mmCIF file of C-alpha atoms in Angstrom:
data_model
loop_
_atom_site.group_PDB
_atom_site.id
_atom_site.type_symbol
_atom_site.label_atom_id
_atom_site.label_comp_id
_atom_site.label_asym_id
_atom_site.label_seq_id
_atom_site.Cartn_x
_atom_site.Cartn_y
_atom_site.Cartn_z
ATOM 1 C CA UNK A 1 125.455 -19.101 -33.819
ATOM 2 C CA UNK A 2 128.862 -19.168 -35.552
ATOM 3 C CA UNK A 3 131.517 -17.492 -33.588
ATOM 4 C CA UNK A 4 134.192 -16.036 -35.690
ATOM 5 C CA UNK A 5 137.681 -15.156 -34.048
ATOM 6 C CA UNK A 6 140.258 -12.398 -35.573
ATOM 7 C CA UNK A 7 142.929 -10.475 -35.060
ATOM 8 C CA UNK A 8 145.408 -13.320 -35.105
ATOM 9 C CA UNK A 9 149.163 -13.667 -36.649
ATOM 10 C CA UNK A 10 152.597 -13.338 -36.308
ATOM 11 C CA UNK A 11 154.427 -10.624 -34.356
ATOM 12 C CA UNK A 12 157.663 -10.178 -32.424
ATOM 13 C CA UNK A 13 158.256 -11.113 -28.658
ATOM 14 C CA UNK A 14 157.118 -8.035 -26.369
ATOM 15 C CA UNK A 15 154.391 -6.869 -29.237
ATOM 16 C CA UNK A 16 150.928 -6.840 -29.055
ATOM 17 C CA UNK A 17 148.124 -8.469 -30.380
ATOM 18 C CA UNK A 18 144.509 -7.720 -29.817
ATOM 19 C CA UNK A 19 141.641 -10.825 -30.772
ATOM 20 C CA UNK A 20 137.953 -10.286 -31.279
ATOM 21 C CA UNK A 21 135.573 -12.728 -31.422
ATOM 22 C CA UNK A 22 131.658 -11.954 -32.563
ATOM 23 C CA UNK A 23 128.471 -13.939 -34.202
ATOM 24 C CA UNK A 24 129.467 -13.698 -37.602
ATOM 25 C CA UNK A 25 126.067 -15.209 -38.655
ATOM 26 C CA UNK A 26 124.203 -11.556 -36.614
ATOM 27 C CA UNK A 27 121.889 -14.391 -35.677
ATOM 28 C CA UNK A 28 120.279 -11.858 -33.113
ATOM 29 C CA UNK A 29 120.841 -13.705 -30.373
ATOM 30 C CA UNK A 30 122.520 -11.742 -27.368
ATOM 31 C CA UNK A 31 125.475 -13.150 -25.323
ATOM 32 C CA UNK A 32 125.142 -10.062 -22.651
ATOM 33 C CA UNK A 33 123.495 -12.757 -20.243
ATOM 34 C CA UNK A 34 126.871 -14.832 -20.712
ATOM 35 C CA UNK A 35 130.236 -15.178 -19.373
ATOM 36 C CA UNK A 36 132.534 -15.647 -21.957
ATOM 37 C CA UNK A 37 135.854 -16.946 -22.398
ATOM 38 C CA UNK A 38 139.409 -17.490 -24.396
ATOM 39 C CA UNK A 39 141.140 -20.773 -24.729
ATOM 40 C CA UNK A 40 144.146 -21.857 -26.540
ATOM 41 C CA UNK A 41 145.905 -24.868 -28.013
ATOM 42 C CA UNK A 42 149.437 -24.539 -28.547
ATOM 43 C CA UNK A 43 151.212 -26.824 -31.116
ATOM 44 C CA UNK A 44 151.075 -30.211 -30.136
ATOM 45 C CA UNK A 45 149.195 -29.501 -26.669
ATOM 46 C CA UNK A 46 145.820 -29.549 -25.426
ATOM 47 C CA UNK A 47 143.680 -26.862 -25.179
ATOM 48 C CA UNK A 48 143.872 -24.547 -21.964
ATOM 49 C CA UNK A 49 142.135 -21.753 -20.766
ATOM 50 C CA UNK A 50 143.591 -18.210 -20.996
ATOM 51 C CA UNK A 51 140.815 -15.893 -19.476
ATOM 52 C CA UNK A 52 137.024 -15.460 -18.716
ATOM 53 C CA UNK A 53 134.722 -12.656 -18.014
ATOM 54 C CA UNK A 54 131.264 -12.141 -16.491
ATOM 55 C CA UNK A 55 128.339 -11.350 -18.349
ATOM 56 C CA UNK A 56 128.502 -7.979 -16.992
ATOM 57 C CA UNK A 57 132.125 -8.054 -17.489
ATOM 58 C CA UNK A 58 132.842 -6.650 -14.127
ATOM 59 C CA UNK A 59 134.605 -9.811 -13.233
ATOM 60 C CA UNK A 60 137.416 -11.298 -14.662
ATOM 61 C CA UNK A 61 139.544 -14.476 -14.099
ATOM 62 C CA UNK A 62 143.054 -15.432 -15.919
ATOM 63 C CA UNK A 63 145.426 -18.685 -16.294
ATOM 64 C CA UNK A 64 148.481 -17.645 -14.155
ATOM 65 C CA UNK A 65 151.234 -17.696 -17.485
ATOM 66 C CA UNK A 66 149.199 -14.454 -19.173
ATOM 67 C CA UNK A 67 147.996 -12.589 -15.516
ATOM 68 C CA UNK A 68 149.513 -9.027 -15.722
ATOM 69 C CA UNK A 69 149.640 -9.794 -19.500
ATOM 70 C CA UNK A 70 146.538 -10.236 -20.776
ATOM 71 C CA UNK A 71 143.154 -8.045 -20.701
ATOM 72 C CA UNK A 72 139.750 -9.967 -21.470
ATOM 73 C CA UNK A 73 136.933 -7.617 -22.105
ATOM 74 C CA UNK A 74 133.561 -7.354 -23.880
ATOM 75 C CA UNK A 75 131.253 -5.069 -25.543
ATOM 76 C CA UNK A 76 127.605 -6.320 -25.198
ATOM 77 C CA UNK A 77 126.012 -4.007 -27.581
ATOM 78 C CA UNK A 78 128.286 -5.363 -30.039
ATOM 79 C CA UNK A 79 127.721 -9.125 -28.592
ATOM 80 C CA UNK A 80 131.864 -9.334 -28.882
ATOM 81 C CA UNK A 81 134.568 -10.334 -26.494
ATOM 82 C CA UNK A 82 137.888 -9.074 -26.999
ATOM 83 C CA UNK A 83 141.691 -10.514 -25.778
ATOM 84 C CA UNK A 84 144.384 -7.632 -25.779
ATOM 85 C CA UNK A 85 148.119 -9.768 -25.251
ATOM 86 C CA UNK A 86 150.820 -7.453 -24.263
ATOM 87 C CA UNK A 87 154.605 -8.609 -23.820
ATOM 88 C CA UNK A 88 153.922 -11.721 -26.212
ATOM 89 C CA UNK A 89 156.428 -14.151 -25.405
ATOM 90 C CA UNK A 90 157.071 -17.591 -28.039
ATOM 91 C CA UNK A 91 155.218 -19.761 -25.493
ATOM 92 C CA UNK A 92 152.115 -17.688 -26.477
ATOM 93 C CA UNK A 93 152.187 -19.251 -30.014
ATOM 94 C CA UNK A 94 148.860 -20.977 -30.226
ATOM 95 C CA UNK A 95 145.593 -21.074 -31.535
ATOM 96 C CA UNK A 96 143.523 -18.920 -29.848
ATOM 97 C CA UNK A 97 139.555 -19.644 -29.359
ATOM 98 C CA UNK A 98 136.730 -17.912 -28.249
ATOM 99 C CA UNK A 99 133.538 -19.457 -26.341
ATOM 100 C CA UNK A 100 130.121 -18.436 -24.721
ATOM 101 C CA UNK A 101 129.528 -20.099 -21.272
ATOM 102 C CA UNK A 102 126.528 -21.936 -20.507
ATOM 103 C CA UNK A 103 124.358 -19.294 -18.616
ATOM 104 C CA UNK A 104 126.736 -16.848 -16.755
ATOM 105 C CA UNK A 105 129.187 -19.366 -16.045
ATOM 106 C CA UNK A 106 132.856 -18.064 -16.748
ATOM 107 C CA UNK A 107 134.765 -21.176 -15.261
ATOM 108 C CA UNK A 108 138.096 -22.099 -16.501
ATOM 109 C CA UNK A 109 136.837 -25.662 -17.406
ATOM 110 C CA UNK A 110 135.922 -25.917 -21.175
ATOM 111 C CA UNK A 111 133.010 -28.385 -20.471
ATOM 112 C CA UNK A 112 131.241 -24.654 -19.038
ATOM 113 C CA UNK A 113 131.315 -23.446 -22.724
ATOM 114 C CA UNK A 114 128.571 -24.187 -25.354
ATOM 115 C CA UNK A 115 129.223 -22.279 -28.479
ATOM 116 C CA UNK A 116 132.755 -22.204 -29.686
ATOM 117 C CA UNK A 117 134.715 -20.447 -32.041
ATOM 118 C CA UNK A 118 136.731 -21.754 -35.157
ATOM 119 C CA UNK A 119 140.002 -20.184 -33.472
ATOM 120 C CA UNK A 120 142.769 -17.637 -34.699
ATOM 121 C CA UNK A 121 146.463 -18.304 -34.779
ATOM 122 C CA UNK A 122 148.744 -16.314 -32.883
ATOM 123 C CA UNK A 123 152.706 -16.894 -33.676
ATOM 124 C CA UNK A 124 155.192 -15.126 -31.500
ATOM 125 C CA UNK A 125 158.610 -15.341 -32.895
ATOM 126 C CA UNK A 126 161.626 -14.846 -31.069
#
């Protein structure tokens, strides 16, 4: 399994950025029993979480600074997650990963995630 993040770079405050995040390797293995999730590092910070979704993606959880903001969905036939970011702000700038949960865990705590992606940088600019 090799996750591979895109959609990533630089855009404006209050513009719009959408990620993806797939098996690049087409491994044939199937994530549609798995929550997924989106986590971010921004320059000189940890990582934190940004959003999760069920493996049926009916459910959804977000980190507080990107609710009303942010939409996390998935497409299971194409074994893909997806992260559409609306009203970027400069606080957004990060890099932006993508991870499978372990079963159909879609916690907000990293150590839930076993395959991770290699991440996608996302400047905002003021």
């Amino acid at each position: 399994v090799q996750l591979q993040a895109s959609g990533g770079g630089l855009v404006q405050a209050g513009n719009s950025l959408r990620l993806s995040c797939t098996d690049s390797r087409r491994t044939g293995r199937t994530f549609s029993n798995n929550g997924m999730g989106w986590f971010r590092q921004p320059p000189g910070k940890e990582r934190e979480f940004v959003a999760a979704i069920s493996w049926r993606g009916g459910d959804t959880r977000y980190a507080d600074s990107v609710k009303g903001r942010f939409i996390i969905s998935r497409d299971n036939a194409k074994n893909s997650v997806y992260l559409q970011m609306n009203s970027l702000k400069p606080e957004d700038t990060a890099v932006y990963y993508c991870a499978v949960g372990r079963g159909s865990s879609y916690s907000s705590n990293s150590g839930s995630y076993q395959y991770w992606g290699q991440g996608t940088l996302v400047t905002v600019s003021s």
